PDB file of C-alpha atoms in Angstrom:
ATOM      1  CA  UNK A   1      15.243  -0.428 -72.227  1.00  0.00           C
ATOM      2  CA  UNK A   2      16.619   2.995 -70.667  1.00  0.00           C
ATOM      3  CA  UNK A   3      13.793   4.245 -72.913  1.00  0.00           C
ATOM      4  CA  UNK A   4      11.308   2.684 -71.815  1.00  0.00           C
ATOM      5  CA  UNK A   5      12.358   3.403 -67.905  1.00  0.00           C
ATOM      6  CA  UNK A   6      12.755   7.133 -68.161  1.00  0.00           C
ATOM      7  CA  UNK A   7       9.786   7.316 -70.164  1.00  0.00           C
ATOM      8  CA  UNK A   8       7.500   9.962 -68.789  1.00  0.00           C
ATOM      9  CA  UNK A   9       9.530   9.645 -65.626  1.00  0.00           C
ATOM     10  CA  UNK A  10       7.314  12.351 -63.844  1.00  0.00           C
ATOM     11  CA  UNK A  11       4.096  10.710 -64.406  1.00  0.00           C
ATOM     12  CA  UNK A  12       4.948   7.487 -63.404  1.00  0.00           C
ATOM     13  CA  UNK A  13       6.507   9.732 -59.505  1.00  0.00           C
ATOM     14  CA  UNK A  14       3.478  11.235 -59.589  1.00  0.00           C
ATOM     15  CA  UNK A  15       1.264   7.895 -59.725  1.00  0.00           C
ATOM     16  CA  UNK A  16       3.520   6.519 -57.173  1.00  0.00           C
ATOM     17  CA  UNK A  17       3.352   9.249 -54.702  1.00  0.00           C
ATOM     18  CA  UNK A  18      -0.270   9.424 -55.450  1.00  0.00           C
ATOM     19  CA  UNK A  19      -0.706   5.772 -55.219  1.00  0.00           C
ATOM     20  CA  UNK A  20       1.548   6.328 -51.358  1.00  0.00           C
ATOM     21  CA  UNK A  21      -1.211   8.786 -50.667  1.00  0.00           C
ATOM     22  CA  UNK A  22      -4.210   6.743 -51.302  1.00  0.00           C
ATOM     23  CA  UNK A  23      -2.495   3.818 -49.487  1.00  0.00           C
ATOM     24  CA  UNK A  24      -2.037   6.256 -45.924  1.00  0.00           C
ATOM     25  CA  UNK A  25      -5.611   8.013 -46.297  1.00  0.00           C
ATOM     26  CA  UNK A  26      -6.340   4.380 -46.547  1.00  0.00           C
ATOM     27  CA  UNK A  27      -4.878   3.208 -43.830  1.00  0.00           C
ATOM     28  CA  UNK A  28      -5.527   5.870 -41.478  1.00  0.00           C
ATOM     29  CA  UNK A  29      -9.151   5.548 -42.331  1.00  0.00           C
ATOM     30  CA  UNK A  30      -9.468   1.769 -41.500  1.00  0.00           C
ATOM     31  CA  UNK A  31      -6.880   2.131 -38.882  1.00  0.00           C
ATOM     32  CA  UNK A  32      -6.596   5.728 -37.284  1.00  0.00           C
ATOM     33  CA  UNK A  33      -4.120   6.714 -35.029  1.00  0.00           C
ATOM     34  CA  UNK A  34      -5.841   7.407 -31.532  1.00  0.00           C
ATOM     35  CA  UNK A  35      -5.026   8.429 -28.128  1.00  0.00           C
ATOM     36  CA  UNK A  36      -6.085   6.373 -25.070  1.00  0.00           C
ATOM     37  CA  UNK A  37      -5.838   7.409 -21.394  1.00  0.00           C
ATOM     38  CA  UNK A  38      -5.358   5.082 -18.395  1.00  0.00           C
ATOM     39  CA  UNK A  39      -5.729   5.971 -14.614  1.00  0.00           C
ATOM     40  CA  UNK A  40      -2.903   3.672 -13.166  1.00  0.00           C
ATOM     41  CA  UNK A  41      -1.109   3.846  -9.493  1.00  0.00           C
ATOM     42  CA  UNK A  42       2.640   4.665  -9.475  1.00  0.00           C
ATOM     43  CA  UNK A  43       4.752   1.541  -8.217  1.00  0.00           C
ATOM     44  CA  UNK A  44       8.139   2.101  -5.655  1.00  0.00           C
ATOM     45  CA  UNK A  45      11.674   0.716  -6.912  1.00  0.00           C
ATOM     46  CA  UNK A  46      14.009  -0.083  -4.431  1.00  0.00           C
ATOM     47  CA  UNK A  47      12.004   0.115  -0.972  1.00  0.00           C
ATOM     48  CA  UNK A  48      15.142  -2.317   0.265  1.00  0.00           C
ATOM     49  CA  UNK A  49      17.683   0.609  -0.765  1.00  0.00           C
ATOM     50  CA  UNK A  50      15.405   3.000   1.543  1.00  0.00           C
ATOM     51  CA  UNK A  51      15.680   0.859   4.479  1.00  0.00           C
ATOM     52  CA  UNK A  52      19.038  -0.157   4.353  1.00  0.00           C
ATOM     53  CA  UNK A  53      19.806   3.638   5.162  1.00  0.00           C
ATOM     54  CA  UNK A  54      17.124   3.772   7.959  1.00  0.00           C
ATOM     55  CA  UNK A  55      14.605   5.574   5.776  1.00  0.00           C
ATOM     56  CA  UNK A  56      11.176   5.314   4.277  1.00  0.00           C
ATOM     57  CA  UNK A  57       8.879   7.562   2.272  1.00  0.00           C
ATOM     58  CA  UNK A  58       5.102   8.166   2.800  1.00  0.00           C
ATOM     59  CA  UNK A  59       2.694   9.321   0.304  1.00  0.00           C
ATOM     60  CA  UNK A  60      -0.679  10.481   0.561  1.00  0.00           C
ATOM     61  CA  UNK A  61      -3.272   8.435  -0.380  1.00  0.00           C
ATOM     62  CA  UNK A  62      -4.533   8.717  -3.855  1.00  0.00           C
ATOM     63  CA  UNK A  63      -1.818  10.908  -4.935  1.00  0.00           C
ATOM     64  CA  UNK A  64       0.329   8.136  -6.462  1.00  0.00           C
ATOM     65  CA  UNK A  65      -2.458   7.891  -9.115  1.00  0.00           C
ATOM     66  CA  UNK A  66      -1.709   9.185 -12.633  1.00  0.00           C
ATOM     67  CA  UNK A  67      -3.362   9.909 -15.915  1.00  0.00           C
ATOM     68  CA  UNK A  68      -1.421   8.085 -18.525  1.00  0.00           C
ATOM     69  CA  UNK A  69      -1.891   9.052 -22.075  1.00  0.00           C
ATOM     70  CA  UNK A  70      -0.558   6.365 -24.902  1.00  0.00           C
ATOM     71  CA  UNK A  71      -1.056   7.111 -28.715  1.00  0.00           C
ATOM     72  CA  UNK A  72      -0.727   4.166 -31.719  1.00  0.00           C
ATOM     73  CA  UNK A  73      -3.014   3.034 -33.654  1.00  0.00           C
ATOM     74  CA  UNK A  74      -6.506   1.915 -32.972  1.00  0.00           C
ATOM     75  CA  UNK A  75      -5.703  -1.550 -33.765  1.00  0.00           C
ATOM     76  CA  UNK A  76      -3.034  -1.617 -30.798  1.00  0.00           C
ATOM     77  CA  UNK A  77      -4.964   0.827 -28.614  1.00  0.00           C
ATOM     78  CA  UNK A  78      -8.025  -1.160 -28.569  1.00  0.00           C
ATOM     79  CA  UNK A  79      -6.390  -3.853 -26.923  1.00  0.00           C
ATOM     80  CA  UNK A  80      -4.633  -1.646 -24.358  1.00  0.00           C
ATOM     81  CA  UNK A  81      -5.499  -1.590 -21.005  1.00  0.00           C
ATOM     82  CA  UNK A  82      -4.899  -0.363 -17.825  1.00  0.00           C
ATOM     83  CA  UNK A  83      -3.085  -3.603 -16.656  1.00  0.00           C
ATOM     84  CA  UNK A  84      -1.070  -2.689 -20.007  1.00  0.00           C
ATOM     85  CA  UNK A  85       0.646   0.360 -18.411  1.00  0.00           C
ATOM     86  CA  UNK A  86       3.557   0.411 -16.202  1.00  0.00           C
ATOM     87  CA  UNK A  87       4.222   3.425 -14.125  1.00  0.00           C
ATOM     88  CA  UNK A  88       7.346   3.551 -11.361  1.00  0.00           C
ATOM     89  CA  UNK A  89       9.365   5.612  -9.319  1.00  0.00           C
ATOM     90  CA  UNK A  90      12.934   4.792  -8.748  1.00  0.00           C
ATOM     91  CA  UNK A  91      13.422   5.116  -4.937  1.00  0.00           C
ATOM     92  CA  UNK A  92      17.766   4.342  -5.173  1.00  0.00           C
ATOM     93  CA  UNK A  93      19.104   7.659  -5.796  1.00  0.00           C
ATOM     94  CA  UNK A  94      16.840   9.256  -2.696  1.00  0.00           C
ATOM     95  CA  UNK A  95      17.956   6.350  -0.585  1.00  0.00           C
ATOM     96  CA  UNK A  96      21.537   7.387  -1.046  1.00  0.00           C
ATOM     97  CA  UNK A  97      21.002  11.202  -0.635  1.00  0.00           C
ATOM     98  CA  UNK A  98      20.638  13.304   2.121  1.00  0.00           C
ATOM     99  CA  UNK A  99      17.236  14.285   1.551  1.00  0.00           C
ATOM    100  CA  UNK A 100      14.414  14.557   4.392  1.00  0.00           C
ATOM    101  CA  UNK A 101      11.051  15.666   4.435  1.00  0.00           C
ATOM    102  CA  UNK A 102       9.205  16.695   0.954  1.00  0.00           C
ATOM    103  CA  UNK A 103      10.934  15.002  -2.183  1.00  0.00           C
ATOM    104  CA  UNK A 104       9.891  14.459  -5.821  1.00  0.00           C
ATOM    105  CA  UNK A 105      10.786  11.517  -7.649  1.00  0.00           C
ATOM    106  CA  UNK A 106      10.614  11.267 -11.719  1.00  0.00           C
ATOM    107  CA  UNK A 107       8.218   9.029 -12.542  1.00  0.00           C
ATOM    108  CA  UNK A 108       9.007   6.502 -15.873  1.00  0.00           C
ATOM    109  CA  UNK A 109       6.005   5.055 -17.788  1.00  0.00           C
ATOM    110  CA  UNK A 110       5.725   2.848 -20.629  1.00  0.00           C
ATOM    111  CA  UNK A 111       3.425  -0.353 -22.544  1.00  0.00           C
ATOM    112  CA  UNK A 112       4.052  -3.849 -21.393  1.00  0.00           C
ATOM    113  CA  UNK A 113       2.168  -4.719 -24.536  1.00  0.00           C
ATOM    114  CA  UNK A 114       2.895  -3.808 -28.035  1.00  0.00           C
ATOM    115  CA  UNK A 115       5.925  -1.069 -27.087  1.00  0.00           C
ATOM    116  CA  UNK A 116       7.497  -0.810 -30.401  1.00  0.00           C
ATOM    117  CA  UNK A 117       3.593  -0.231 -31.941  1.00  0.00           C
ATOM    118  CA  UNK A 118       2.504   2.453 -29.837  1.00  0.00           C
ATOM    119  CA  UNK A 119       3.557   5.934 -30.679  1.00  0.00           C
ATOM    120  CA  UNK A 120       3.792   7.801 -27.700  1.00  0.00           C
ATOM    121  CA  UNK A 121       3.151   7.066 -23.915  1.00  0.00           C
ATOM    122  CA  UNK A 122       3.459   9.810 -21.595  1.00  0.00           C
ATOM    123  CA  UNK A 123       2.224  11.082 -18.064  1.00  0.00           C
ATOM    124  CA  UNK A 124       0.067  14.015 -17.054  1.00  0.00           C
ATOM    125  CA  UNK A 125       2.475  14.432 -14.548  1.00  0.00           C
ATOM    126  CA  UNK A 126       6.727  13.778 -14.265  1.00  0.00           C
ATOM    127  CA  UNK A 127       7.426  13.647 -10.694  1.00  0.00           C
ATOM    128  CA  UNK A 128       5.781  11.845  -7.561  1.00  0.00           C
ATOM    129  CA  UNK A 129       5.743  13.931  -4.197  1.00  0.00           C
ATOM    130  CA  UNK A 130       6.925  11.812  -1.320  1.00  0.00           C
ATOM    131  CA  UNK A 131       7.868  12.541   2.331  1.00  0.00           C
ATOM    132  CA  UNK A 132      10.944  10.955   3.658  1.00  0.00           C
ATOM    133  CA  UNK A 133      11.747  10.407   7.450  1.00  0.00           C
ATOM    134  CA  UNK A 134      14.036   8.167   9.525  1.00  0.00           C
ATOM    135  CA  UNK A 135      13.147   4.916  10.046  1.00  0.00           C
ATOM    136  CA  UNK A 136      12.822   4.003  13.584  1.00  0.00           C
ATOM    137  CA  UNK A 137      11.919   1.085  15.921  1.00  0.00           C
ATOM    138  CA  UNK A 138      10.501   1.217  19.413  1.00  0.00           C
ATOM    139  CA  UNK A 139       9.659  -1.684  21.946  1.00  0.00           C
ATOM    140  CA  UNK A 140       6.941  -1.940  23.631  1.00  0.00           C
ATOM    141  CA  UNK A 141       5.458  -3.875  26.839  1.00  0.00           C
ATOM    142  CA  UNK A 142       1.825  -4.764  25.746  1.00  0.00           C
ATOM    143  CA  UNK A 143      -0.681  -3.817  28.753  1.00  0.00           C
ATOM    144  CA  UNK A 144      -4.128  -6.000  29.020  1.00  0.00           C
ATOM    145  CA  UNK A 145      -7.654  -4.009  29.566  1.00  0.00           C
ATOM    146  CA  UNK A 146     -10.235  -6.909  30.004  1.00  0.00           C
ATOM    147  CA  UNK A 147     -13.630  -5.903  28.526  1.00  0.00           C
ATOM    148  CA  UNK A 148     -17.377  -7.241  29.732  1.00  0.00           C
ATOM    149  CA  UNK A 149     -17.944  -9.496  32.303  1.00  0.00           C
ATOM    150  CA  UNK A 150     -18.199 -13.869  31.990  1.00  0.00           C
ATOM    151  CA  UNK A 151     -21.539 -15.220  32.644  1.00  0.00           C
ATOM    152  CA  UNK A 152     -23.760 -15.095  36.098  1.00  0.00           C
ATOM    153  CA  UNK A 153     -21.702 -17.768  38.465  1.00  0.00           C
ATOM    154  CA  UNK A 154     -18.275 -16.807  36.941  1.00  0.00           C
ATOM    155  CA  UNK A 155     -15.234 -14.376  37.674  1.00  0.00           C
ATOM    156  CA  UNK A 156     -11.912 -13.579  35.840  1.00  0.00           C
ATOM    157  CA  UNK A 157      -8.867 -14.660  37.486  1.00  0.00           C
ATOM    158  CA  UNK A 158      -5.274 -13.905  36.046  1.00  0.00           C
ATOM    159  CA  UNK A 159      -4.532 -12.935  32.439  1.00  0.00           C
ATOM    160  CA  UNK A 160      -1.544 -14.631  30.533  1.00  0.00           C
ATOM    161  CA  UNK A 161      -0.605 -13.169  27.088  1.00  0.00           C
ATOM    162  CA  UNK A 162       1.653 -15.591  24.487  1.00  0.00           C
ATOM    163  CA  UNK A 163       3.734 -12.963  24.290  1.00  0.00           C
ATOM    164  CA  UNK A 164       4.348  -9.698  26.618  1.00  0.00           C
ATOM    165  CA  UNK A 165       6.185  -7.390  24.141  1.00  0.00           C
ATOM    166  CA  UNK A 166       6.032  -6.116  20.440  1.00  0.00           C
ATOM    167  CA  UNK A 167       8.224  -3.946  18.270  1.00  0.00           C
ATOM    168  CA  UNK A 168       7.074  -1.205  16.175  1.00  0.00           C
ATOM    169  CA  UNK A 169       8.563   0.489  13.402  1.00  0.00           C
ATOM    170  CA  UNK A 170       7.830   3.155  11.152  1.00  0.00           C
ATOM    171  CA  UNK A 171       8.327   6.880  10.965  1.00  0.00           C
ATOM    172  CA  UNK A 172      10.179   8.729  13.765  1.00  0.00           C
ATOM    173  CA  UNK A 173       7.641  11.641  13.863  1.00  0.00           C
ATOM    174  CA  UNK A 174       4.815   8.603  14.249  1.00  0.00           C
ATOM    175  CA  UNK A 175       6.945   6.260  16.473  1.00  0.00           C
ATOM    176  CA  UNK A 176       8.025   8.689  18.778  1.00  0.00           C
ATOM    177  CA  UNK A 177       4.008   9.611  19.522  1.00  0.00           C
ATOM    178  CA  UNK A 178       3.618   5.826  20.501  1.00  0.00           C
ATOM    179  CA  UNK A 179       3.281   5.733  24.464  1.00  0.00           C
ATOM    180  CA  UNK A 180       1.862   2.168  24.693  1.00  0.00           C
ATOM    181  CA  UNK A 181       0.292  -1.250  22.884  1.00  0.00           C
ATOM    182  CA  UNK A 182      -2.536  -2.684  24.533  1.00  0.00           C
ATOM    183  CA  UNK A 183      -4.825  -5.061  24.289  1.00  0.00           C
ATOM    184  CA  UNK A 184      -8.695  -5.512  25.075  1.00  0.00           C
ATOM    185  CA  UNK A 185      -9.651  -9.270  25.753  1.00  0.00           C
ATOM    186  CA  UNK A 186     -13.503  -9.618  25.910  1.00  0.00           C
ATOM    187  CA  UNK A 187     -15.146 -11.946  28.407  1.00  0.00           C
ATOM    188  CA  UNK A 188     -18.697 -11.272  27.822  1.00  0.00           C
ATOM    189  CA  UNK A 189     -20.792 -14.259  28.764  1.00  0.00           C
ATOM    190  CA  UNK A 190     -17.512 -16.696  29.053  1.00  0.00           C
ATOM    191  CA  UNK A 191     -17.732 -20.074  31.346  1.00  0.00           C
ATOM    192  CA  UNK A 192     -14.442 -20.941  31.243  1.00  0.00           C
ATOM    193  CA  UNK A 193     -11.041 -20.693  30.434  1.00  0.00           C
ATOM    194  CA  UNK A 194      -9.902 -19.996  26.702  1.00  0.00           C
ATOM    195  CA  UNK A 195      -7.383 -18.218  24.670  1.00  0.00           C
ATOM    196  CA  UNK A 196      -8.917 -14.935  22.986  1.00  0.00           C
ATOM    197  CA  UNK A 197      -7.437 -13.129  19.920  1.00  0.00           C
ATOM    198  CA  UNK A 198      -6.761  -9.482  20.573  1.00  0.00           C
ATOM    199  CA  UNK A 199      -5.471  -7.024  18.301  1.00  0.00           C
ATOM    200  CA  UNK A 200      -2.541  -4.915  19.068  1.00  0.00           C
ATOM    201  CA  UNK A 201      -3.726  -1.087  19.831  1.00  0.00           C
ATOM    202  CA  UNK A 202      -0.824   1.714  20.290  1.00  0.00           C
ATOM    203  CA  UNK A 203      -1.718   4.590  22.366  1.00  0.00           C
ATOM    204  CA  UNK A 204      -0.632   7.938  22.773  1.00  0.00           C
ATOM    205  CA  UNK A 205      -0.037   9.213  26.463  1.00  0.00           C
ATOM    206  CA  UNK A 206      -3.489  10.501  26.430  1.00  0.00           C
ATOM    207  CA  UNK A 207      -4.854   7.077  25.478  1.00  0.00           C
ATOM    208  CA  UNK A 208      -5.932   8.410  21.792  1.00  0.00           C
ATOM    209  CA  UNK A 209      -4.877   4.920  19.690  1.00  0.00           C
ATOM    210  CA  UNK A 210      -2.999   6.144  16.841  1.00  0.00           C
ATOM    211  CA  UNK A 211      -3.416   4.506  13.382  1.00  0.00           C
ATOM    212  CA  UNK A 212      -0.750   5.042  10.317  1.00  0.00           C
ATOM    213  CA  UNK A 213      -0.495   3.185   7.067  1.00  0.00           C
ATOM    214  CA  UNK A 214       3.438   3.250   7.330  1.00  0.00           C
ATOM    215  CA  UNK A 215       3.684   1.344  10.977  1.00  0.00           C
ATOM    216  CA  UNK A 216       4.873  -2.110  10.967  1.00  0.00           C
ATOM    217  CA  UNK A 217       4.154  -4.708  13.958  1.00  0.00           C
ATOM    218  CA  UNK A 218       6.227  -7.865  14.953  1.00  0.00           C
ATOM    219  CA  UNK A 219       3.178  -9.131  15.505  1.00  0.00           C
ATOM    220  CA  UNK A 220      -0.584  -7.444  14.434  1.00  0.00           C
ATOM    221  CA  UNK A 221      -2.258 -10.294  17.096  1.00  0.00           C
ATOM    222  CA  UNK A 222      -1.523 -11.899  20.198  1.00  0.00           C
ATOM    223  CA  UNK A 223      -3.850 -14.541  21.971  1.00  0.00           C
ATOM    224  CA  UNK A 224      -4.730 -13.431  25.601  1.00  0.00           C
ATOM    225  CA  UNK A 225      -6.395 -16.506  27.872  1.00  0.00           C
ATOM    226  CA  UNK A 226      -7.937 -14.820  31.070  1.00  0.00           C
ATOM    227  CA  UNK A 227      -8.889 -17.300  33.742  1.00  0.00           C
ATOM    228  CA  UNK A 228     -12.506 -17.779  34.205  1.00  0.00           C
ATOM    229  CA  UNK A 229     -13.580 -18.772  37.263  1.00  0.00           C
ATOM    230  CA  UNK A 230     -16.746 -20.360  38.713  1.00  0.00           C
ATOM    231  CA  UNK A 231     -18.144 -19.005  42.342  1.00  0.00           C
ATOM    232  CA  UNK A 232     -19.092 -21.857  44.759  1.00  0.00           C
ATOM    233  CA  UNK A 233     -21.559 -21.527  47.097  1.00  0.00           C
ATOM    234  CA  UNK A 234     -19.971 -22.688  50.412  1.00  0.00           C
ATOM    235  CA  UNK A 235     -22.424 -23.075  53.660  1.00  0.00           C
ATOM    236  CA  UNK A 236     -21.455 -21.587  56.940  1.00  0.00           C
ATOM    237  CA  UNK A 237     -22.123 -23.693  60.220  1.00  0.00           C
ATOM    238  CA  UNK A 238     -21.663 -21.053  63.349  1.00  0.00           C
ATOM    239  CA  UNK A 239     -19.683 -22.979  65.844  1.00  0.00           C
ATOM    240  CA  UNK A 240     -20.202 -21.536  69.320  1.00  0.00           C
ATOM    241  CA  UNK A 241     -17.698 -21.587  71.866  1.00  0.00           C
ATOM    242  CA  UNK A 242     -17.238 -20.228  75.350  1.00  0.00           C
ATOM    243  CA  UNK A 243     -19.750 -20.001  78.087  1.00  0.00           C
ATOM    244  CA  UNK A 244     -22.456 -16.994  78.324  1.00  0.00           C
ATOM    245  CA  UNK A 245     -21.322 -14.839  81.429  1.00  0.00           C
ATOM    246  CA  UNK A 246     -23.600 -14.994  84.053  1.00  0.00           C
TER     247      UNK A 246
END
């Protein structure tokens, strides 16, 4: 039996590693390995962590947008895609530092789908830039600017807003530009009396509204009802009294 096993022992390790090679050119031929890329947007960990410590981080727009390269086979890659990739940035360990201004934050990516299949995942680029500032909040008394005029016959009276105040938060370099919220009612061809949704516009001190991705309103809307009302026509009846001197 030992014989029989040992028996031109080399031939039969060559036929097997042969018949090993045959089997992977085989395999790689039906099923090659390949290399897909995904264009995916970075996601934020632990925003909360930021705020709790009275920060928050900006990023330019577009620039949280990565090329994602995952290897594996073509039978896993095909099914792959861009909803398949997960790319995030831990915000914690910023949030606890004493970092302010630019900051780069190592960015993790891997497969939701078939992880233990896919060879490789990796991202043309390991850190995302970010800006950190303070975290502030300002109050501010909302001021009313009534636009057009209500229809022939009519006038505005008084203006009363559901609210008179909002608070803004956001960065302190952006808050601390904020000089006033106002809104712009519109009573163009009105005959009477109604609430009118307004949208909250902040204001420099030069009246130049300022606009920034990172602000946060109490409240984006307010309803404003102006008074509208109608002229009368009222006739006069001279009434003469005294006597004509002589």
């Amino acid at each position: 039996m030992k014989n029989r096993l040992t028996h031109n022992l080399g031939l039969k390790i060559l036929a097997l590693l042969s018949a090993t090679i045959l089997w992977l050119i085989a395999v790689n031929i039906n099923d090659p390995v390949d290399t897909v890329h995904f264009t995916v947007e970075v996601t934020l960990q632990n925003r909360d962590a930021m705020t709790s410590n009275n920060k928050m981080v900006e990023i330019q727009e577009g620039s949280n947008k990565i090329m994602v390269s995952v290897k594996g086979s073509r039978s896993v890659t095909d099914y792959l895609t861009e909803d398949s990739i997960v790319a995030t940035a831990d915000l914690k360990d910023l949030a606890e530092s004493e970092i302010l201004g630019e900051a780069q934050i190592p960015i993790n990516v891997s497969t939701s789908r078939y992880s233990k299949q896919v060879e490789e995942v990796k991202s043309d680029t390991e850190f995302l830039t970010v800006n950190v500032e303070q975290l502030k909040k300002k109050q501010l008394v909302i001021e009313t600017n009534v636009l057009g005029v209500p229809a022939d016959g009519y006038i505005t009276g008084t203006v009363s807003l559901d609210q008179t105040a909002i608070i803004v938060s956001g960065p302190q370099t952006v808050i601390d530009q904020i000089k006033k919220a106002r809104i712009q009612p519109d009573v163009t061809g009105l005959i009477e009396t109604q609430p009118i949704p307004c949208s909250i516009i902040l204001m420099d001190a030069n009246d130049n509204e300022i606009q920034n991705a990172y602000l946060t309103l109490s409240t984006k809307q307010i309803n404003a009802t102006v008074a509208i009302l109608k002229l009368a026509t009222v006739p006069l009846s001279p009434g003469i009294t005294g006597e004509p001197l002589d």
